[in-house]
CSV table of C-alpha atoms and ligand atoms in Angstrom, one decimal:
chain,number,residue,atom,x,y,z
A,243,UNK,CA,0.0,0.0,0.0
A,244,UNK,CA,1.4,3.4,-0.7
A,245,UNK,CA,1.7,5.2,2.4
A,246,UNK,CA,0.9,9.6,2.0
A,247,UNK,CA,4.5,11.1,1.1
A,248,UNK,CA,5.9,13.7,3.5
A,249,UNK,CA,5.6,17.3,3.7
A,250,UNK,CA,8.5,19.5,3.4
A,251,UNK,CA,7.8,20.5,7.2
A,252,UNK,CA,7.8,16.4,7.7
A,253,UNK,CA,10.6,16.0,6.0
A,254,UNK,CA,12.8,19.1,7.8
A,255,UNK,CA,11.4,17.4,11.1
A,256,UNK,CA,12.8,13.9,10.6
A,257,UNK,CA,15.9,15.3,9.2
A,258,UNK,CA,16.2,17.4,12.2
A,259,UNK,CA,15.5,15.0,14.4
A,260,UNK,CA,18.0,12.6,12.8
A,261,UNK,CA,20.8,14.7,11.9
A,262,UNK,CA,23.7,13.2,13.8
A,263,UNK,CA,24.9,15.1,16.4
A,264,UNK,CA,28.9,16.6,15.7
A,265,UNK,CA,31.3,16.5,18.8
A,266,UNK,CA,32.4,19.4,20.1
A,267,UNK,CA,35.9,20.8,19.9
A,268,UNK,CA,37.6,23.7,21.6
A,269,UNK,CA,38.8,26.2,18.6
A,270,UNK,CA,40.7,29.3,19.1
A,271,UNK,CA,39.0,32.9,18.5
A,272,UNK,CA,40.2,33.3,15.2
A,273,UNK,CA,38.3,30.6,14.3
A,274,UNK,CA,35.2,30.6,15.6
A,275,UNK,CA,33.2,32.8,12.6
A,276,UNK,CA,30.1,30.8,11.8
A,277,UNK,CA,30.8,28.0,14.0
A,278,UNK,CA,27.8,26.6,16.7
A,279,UNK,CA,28.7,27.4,20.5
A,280,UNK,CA,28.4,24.1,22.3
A,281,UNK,CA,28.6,25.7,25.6
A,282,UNK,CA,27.1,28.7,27.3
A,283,UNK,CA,29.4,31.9,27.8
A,284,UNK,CA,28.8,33.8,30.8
A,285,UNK,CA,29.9,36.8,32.0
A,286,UNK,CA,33.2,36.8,33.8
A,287,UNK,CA,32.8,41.0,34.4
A,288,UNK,CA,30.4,43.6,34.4
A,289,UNK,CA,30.1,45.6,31.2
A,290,UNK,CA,31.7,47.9,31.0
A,291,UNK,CA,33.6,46.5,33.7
A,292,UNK,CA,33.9,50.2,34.7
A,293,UNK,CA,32.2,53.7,34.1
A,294,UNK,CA,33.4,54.3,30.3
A,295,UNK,CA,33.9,57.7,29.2
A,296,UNK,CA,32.5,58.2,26.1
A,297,UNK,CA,33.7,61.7,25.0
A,298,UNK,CA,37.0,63.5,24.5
A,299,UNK,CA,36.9,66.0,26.8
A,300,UNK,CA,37.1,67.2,30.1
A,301,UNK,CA,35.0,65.7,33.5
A,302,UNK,CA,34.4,67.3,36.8
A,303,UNK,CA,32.0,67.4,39.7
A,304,UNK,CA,27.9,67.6,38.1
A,305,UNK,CA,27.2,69.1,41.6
A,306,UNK,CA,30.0,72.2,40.9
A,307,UNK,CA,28.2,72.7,37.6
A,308,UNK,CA,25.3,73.0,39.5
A,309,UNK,CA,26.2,75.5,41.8
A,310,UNK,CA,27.0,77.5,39.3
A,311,UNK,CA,30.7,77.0,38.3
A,312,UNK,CA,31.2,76.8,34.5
A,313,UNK,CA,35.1,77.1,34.4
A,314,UNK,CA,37.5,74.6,35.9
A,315,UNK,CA,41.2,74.4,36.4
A,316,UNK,CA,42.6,71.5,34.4
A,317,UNK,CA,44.2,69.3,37.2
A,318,UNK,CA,45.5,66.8,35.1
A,319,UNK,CA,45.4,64.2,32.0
A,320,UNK,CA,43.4,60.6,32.0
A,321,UNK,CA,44.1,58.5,29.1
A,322,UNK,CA,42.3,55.2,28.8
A,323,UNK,CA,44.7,51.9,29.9
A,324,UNK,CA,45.7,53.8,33.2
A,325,UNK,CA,44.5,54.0,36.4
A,326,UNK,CA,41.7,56.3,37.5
A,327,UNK,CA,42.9,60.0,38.8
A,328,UNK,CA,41.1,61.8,42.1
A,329,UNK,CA,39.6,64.8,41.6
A,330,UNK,CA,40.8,66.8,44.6
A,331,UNK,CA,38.9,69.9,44.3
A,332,UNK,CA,35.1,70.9,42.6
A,333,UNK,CA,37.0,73.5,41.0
A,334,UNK,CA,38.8,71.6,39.2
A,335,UNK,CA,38.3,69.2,36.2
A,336,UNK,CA,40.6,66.6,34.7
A,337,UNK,CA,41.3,66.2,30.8
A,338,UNK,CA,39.5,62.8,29.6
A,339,UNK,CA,39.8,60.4,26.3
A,340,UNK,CA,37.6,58.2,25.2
A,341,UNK,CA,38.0,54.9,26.8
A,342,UNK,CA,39.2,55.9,30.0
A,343,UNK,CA,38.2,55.4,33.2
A,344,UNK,CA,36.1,57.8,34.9
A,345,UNK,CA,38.1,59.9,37.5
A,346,UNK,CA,37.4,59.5,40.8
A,347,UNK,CA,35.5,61.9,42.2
A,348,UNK,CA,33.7,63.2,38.7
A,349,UNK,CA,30.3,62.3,37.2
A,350,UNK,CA,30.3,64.6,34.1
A,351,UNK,CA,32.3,64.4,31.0
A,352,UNK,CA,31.7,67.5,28.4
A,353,UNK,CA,33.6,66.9,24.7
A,354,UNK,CA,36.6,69.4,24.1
A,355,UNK,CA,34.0,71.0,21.0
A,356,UNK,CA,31.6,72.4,23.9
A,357,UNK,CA,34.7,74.0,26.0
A,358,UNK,CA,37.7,77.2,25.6
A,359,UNK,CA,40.9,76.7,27.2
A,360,UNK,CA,43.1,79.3,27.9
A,361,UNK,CA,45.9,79.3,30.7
A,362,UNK,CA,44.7,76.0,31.9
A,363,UNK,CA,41.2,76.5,32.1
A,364,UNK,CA,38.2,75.3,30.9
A,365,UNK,CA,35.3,77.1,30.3
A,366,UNK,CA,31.8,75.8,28.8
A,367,UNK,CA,31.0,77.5,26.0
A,368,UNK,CA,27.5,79.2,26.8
A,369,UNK,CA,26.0,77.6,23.2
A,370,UNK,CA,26.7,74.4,24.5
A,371,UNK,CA,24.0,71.9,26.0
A,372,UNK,CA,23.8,72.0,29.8
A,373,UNK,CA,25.6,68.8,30.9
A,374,UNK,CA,23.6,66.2,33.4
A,375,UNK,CA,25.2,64.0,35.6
A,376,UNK,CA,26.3,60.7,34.1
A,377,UNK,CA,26.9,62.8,30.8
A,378,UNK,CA,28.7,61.0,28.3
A,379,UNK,CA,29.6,58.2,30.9
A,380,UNK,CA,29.0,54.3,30.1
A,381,UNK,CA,28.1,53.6,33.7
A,382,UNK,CA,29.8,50.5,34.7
A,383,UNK,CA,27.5,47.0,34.2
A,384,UNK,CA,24.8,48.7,32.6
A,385,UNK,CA,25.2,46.2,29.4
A,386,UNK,CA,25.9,43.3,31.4
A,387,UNK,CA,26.6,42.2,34.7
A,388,UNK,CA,29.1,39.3,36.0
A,389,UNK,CA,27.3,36.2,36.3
A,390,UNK,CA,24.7,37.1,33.0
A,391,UNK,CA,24.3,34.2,30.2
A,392,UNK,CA,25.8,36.1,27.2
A,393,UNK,CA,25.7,33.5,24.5
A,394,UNK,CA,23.1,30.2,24.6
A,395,UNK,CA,24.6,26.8,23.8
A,396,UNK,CA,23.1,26.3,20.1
A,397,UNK,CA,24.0,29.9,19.3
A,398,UNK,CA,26.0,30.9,15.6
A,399,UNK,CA,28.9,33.0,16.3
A,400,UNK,CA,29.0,36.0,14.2
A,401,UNK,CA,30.9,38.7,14.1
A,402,UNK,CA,29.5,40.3,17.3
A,403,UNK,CA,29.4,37.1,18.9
A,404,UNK,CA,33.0,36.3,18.1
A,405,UNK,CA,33.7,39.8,19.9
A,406,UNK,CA,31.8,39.2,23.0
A,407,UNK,CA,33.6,36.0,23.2
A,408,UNK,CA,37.1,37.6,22.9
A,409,UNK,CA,35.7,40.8,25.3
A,410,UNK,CA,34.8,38.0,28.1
A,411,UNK,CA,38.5,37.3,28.3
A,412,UNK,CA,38.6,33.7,26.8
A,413,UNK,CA,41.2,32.3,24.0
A,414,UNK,CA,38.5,29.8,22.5
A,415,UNK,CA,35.2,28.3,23.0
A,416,UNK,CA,33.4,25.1,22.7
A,417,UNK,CA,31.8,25.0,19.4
A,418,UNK,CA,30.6,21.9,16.5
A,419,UNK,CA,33.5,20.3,15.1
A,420,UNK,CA,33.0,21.6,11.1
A,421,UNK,CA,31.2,17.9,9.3
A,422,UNK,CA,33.7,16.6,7.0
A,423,UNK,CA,31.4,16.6,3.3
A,424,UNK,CA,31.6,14.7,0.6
A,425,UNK,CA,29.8,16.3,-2.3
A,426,UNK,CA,28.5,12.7,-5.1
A,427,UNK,CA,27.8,13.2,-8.2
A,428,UNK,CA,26.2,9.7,-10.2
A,429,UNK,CA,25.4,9.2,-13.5
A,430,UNK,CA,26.9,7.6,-16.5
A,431,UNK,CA,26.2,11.4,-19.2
A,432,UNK,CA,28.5,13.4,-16.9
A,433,UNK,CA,31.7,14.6,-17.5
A,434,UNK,CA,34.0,16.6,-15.7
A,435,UNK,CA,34.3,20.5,-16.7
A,436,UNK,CA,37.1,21.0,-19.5
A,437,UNK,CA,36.9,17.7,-21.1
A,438,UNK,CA,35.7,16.7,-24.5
A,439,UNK,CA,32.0,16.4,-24.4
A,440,UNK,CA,30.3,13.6,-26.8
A,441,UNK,CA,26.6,14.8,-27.7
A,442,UNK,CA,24.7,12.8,-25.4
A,443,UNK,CA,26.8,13.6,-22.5
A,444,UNK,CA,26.9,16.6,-20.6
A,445,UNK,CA,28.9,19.0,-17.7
A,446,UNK,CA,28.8,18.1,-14.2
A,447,UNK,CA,27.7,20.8,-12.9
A,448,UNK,CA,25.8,20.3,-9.3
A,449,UNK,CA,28.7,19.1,-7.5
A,450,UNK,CA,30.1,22.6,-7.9
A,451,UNK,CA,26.5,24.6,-7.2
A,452,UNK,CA,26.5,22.7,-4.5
A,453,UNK,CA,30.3,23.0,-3.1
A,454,UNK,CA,29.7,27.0,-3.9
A,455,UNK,CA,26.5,27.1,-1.3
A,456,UNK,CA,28.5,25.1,1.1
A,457,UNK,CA,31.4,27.8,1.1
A,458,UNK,CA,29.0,30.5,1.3
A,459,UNK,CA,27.5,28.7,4.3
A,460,UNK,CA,30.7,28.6,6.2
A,461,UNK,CA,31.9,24.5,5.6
A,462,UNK,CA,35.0,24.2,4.0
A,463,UNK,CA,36.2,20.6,5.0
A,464,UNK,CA,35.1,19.3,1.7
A,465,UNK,CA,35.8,17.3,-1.0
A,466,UNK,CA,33.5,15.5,-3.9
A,467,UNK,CA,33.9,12.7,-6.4
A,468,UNK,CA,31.9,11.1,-9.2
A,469,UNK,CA,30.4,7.5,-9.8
A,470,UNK,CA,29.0,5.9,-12.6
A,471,UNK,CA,25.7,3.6,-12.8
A,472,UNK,CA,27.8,0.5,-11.8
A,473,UNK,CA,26.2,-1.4,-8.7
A,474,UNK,CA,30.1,-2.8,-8.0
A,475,UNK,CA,31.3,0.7,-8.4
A,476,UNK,CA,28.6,2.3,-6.3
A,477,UNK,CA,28.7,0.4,-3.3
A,478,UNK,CA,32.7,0.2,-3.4
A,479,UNK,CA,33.2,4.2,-3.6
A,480,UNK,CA,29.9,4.8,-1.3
A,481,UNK,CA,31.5,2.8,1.1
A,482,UNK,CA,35.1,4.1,1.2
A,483,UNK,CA,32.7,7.5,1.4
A,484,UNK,CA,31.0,6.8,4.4
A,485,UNK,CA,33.9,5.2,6.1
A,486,UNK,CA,35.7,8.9,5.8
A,487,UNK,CA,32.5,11.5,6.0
A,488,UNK,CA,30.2,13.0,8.3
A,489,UNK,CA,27.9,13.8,5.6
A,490,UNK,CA,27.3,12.5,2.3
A,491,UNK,CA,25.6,14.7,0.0
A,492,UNK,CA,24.6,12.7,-3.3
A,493,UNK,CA,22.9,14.3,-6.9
A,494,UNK,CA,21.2,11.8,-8.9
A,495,UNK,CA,19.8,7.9,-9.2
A,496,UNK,CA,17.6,7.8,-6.6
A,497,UNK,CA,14.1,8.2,-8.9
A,498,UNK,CA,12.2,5.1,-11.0
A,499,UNK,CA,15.3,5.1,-13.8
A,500,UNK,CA,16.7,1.6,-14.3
A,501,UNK,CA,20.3,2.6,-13.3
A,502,UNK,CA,19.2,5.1,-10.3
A,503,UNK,CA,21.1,2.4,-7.7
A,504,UNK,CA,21.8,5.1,-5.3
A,505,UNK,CA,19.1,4.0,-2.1
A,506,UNK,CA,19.6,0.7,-2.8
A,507,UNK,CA,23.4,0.6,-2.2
A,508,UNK,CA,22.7,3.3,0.2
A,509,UNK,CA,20.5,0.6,2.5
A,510,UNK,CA,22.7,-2.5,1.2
A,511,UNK,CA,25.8,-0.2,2.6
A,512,UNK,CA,23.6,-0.3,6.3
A,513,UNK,CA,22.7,3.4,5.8
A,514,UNK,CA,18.8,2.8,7.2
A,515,UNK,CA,16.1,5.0,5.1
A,516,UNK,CA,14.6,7.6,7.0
A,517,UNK,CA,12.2,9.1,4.1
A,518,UNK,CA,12.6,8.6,0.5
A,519,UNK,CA,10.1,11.5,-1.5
A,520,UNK,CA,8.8,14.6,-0.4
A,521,UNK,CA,5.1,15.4,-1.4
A,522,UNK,CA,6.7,18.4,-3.4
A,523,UNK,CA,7.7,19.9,-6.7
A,524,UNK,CA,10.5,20.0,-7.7
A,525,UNK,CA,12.8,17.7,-5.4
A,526,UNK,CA,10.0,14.7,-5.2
A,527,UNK,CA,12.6,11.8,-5.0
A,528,UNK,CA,14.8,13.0,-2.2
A,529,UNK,CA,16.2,10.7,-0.1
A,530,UNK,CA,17.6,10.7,3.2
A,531,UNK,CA,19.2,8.5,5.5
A,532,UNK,CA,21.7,7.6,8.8
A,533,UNK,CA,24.2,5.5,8.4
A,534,UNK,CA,25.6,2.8,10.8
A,535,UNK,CA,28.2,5.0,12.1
A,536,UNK,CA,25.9,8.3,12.6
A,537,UNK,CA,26.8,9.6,9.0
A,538,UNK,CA,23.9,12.0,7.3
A,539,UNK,CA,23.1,10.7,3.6
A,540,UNK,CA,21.4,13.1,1.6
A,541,UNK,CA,20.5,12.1,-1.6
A,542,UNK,CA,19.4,14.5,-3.4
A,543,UNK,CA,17.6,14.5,-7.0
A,544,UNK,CA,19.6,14.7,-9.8
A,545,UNK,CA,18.1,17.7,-11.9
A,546,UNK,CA,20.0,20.8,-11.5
A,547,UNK,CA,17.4,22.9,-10.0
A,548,UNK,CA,15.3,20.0,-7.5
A,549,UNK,CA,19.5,19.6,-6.5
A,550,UNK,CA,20.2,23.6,-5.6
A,551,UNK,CA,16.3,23.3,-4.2
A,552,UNK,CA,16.5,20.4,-1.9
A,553,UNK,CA,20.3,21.3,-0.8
A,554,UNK,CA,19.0,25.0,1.0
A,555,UNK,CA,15.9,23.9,2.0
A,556,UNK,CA,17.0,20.5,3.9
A,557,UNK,CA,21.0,19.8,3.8
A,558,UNK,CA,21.8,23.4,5.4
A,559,UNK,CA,19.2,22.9,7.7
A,560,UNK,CA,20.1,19.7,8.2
A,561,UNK,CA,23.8,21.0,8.4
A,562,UNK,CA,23.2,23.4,11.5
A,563,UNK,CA,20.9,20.9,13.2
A,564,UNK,CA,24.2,18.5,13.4
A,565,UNK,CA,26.1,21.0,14.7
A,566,UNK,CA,23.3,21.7,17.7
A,567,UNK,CA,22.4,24.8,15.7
A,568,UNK,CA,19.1,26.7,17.7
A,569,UNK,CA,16.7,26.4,14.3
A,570,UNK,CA,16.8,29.9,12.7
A,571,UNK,CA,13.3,31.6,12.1
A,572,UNK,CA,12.2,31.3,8.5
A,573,UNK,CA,12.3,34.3,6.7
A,574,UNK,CA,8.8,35.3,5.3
A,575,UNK,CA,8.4,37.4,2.3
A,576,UNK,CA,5.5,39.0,0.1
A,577,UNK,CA,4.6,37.9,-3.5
A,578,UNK,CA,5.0,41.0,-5.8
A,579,UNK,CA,2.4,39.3,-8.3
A,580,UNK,CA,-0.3,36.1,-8.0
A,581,UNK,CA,0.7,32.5,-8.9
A,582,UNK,CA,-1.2,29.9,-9.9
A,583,UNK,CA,0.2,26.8,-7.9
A,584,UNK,CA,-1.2,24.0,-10.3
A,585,UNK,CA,-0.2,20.9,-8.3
A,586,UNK,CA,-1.3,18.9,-5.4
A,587,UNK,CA,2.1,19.2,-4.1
A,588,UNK,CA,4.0,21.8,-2.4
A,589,UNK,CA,5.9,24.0,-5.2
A,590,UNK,CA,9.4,26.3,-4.3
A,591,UNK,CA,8.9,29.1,-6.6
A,592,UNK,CA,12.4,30.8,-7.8
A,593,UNK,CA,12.7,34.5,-7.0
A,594,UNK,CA,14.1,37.7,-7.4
A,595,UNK,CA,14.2,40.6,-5.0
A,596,UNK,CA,11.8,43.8,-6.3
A,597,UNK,CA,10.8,46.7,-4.2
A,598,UNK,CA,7.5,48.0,-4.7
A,599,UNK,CA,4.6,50.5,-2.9
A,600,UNK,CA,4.4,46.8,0.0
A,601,UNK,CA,8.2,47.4,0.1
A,602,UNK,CA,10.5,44.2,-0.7
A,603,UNK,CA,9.2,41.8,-2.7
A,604,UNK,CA,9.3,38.2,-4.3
A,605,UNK,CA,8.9,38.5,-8.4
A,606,UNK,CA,8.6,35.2,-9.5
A,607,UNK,CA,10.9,33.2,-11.9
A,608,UNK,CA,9.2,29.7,-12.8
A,609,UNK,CA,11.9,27.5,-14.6
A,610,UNK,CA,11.1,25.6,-17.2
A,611,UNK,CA,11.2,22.5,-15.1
A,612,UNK,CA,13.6,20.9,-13.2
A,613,UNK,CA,16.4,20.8,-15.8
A,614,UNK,CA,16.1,24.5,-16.0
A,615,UNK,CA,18.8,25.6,-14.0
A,616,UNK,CA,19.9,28.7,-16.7
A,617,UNK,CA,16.6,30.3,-15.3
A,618,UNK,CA,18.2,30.3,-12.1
A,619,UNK,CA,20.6,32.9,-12.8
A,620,UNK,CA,20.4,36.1,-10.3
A,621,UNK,CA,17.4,34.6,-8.4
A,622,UNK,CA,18.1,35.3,-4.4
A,623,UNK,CA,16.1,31.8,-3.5
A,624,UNK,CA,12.7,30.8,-3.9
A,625,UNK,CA,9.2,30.6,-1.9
A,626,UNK,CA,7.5,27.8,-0.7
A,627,UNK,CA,3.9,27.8,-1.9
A,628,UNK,CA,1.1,25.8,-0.7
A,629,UNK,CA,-0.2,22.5,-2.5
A,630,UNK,CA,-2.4,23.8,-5.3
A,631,UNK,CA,-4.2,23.8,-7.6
A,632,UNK,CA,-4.9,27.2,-5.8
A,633,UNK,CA,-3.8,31.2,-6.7
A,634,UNK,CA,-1.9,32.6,-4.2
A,635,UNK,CA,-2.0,36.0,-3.8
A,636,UNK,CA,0.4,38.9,-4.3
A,637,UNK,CA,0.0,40.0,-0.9
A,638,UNK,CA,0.9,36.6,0.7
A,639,UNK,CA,3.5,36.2,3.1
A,640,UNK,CA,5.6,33.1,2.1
A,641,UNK,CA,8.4,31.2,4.0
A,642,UNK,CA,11.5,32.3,2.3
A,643,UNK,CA,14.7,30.9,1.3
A,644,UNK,CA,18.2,32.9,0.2
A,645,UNK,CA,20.3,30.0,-1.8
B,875,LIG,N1,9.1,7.6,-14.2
B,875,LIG,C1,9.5,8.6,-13.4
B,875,LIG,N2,10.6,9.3,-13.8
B,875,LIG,C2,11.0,10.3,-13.1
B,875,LIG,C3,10.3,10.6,-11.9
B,875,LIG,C4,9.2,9.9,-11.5
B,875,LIG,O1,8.6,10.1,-10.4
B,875,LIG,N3,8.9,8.9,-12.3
B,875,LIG,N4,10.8,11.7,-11.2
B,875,LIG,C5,11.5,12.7,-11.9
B,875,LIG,C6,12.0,13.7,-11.0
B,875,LIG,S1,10.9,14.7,-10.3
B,875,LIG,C7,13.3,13.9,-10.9
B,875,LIG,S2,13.9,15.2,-10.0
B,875,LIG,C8,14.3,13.1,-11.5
B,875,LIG,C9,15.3,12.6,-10.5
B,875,LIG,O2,16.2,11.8,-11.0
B,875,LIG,P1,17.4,11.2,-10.4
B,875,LIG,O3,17.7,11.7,-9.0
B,875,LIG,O4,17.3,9.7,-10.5
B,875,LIG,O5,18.6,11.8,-11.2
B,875,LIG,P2,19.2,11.2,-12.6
B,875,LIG,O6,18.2,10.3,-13.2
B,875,LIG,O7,20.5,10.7,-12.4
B,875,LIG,O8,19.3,12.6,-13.4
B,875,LIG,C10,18.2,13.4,-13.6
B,875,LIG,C11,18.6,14.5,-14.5
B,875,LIG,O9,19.5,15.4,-13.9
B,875,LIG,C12,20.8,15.5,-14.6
B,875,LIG,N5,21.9,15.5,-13.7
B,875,LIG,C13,22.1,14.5,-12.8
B,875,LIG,N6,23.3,14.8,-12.1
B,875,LIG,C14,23.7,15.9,-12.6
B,875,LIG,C15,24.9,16.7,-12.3
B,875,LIG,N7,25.8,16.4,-11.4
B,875,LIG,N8,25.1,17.9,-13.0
B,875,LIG,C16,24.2,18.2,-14.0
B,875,LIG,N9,23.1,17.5,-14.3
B,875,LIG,C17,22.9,16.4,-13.6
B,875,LIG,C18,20.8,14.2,-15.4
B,875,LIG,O10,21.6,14.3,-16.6
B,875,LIG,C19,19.3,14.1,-15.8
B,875,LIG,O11,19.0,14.9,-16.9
B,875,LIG,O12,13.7,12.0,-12.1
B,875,LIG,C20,12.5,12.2,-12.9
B,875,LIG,N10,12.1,11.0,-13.5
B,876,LIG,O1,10.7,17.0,-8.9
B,876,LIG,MO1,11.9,16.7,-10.1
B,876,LIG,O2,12.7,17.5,-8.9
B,876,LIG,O3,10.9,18.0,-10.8
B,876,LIG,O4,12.6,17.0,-11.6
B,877,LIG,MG1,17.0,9.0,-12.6
């Protein structure tokens, strides 16, 4: 009996839920860009750890200012990396940079562009803004206090999270170790880049869409190969695959052909089926599976565009959830014109970015099928619609996906 296919949201959930976890490994802060924190970071002191000022200037008392005094005798210099100065007397101010500590004593910094100084005094000019206390002053701990969680476990360290790591005072952090890939092409009509071409056979181009969306995505312990339609061949590379990868990620043989061998040496190699077809178009046939070691087989279809499709909307999720990635929000975006969805299957619509009176918008770019990968060129990603046969609105909001 043939049991209802998955739907994409299905499908993400058992992949998620499958995914084989990475171990964790300490790296060093250089790097740590785009890698998943496998621990929490917390704060080892306040932030600022002291009050910051903010302005080049000069700082005094607020409660001299107060009483009236608008010039003060420049008692001295504090630069930032030193030890705080006293103020010893109201009528006095001190001579502040950026960065330093506040000296003790003051409460009120006033930038050099709001000041005269002539014989060693400072005098507010009368155009400038009355200062208030805590004026230009980063007040110690007002960011973050000692003892706060600043990064989650399952958080991706970006830029700013890479700083806050360094600004915490530690050399490296627990993180995913980066999945060794292996990037499979199949098929007996392909043929490597720059070599003779007969005319029935053609380029072999996913493996490199697919390596390129890998290295944009931050993995770069990759490699890729290519088999032919030979059962013997198959399961001897396939194995020598999974005995040196994480993840397999495979383009082509796994539909209704005669030759497409790939899930049945998949399962004959112990790699145990999870799902095989996705109530959706394009990208029906996927595949996906664990093998006996923990390894992540993707299989994807082998047309160009169900390849580039399946690969953002599953493997990179897939990808993260491996690495104990928190899942990401989907992105939602507005259609800039109807669609008529005609199938009873979920359709990812290629698109481009246009800005009209809604603001940015998805213009669709329908291929012309599966094969049509040419009609992918400057598309950003592509919405997924609901099953059809239904219109979907320009105004609907769509989960979107950037390539
Ligand atoms: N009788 C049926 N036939 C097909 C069905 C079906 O349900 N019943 N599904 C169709 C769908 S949908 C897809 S998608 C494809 C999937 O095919 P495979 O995964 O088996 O892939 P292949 O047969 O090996 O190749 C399909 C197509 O893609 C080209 N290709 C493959 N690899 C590459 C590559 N690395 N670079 C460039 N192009 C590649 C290949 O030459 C074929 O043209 O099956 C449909 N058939
Ligand atoms: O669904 Mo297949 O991916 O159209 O060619
Ligand atoms: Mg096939």
């Amino acid at each position: 009996m043939a049991s209802r296919l998955l739907t994409p949201a299905e499908a993400e959930a058992a992949i998620r839920q499958h995914a084989t976890q990475l171990p964790a490994v300490r790296l060093p802060l250089t790097e740590l860009s785009g890698a998943v924190l496998r621990e929490s970071i917390i704060s080892t002191r306040d932030q600022p750890p002291f009050d910051r000022v903010t302005m080049d200037g000069i700082a005094f008392s607020f409660s001299a200012w107060e009483a009236g005094r608008s010039s003060f005798r420049i008692a001295g210099t504090q630069a930032a990396g030193v030890a705080p100065l006293t103020l010893r007397e109201s009528s006095d101010c001190i001579e502040v940079m950026t960065g330093a500590m506040l000296p003790i004593g003051c409460d009120c910094v006033v930038p050099v562009e709001n000041i005269e100084v002539q014989d060693g005094v400072a005098q507010l000019r009368d155009d400038a803004p009355a200062p208030v206390r805590e004026f230009n002053v980063h007040g110690r701990g007002i960011d973050s206090r000692r003892g706060d969680l600043l990064l989650p476990s399952g958080c991706r360290l970006g830029p700013a999270e890479v700083a806050v790591v360094a600004s915490n005072g530690q050399t490296h952090a627990l993180v995913a170790q980066a999945p060794n890939i292996v990037v499979i092409s199949t098929g007996d009509e392909l043929v490597e880049p720059g070599r003779p071409l007969e005319d029935w056979q053609i380029s072999r181009s996913n493996v490199y869409g697919v390596l390129a969306s890998l290295r944009r995505h931050g993995y770069s312990a990759l490699s890729h190969d290519h088999v032919p339609d030979d059962l013997p061949t198959l399961r001897e590379r396939l194995g020598s695959h999974l005995e040196n990868n994480d993840v397999l990620i495979l383009s082509g043989g796994v539909s209704m052909g005669r030759f497409d061998y790939v899930p049945q040496v998949l399962q004959e190699l112990g790699v145990r089926m999870m799902f095989h077809k996705v109530a959706q178009r394009p990208g029906k046939p996927l595949w996906f599976g664990v093998g006996r070691d923990g390894q992540t087989v993707y299989a994807l279809p082998g047309n160009p565009v169900s390849t580039l499709v399946c690969l953002t909307r599953y493997v990179l999720p897939g990808l993260q959830a491996s690495q104990g990635a928190t899942p990401l929000e989907v992105e939602t975006i507005t259609l800039a014109q109807s669609y008529e969805v005609k199938p009873s299957l979920a359709v990812f619509l290629p698109v481009t970015l246009t800005r009209t009176v809604a603001g940015l918008c998805a213009m669709p770019q329908p291929t012309r099928g599966s094969g049509d990968f040419t009609s992918l060129i400057g598309t950003v990603g592509f919405v997924e619609l609901p099953p059809g046969p239904r219109v979907v609105q320009e105004d609907a909001s769509l989960p979107f996906y950037r390539w």
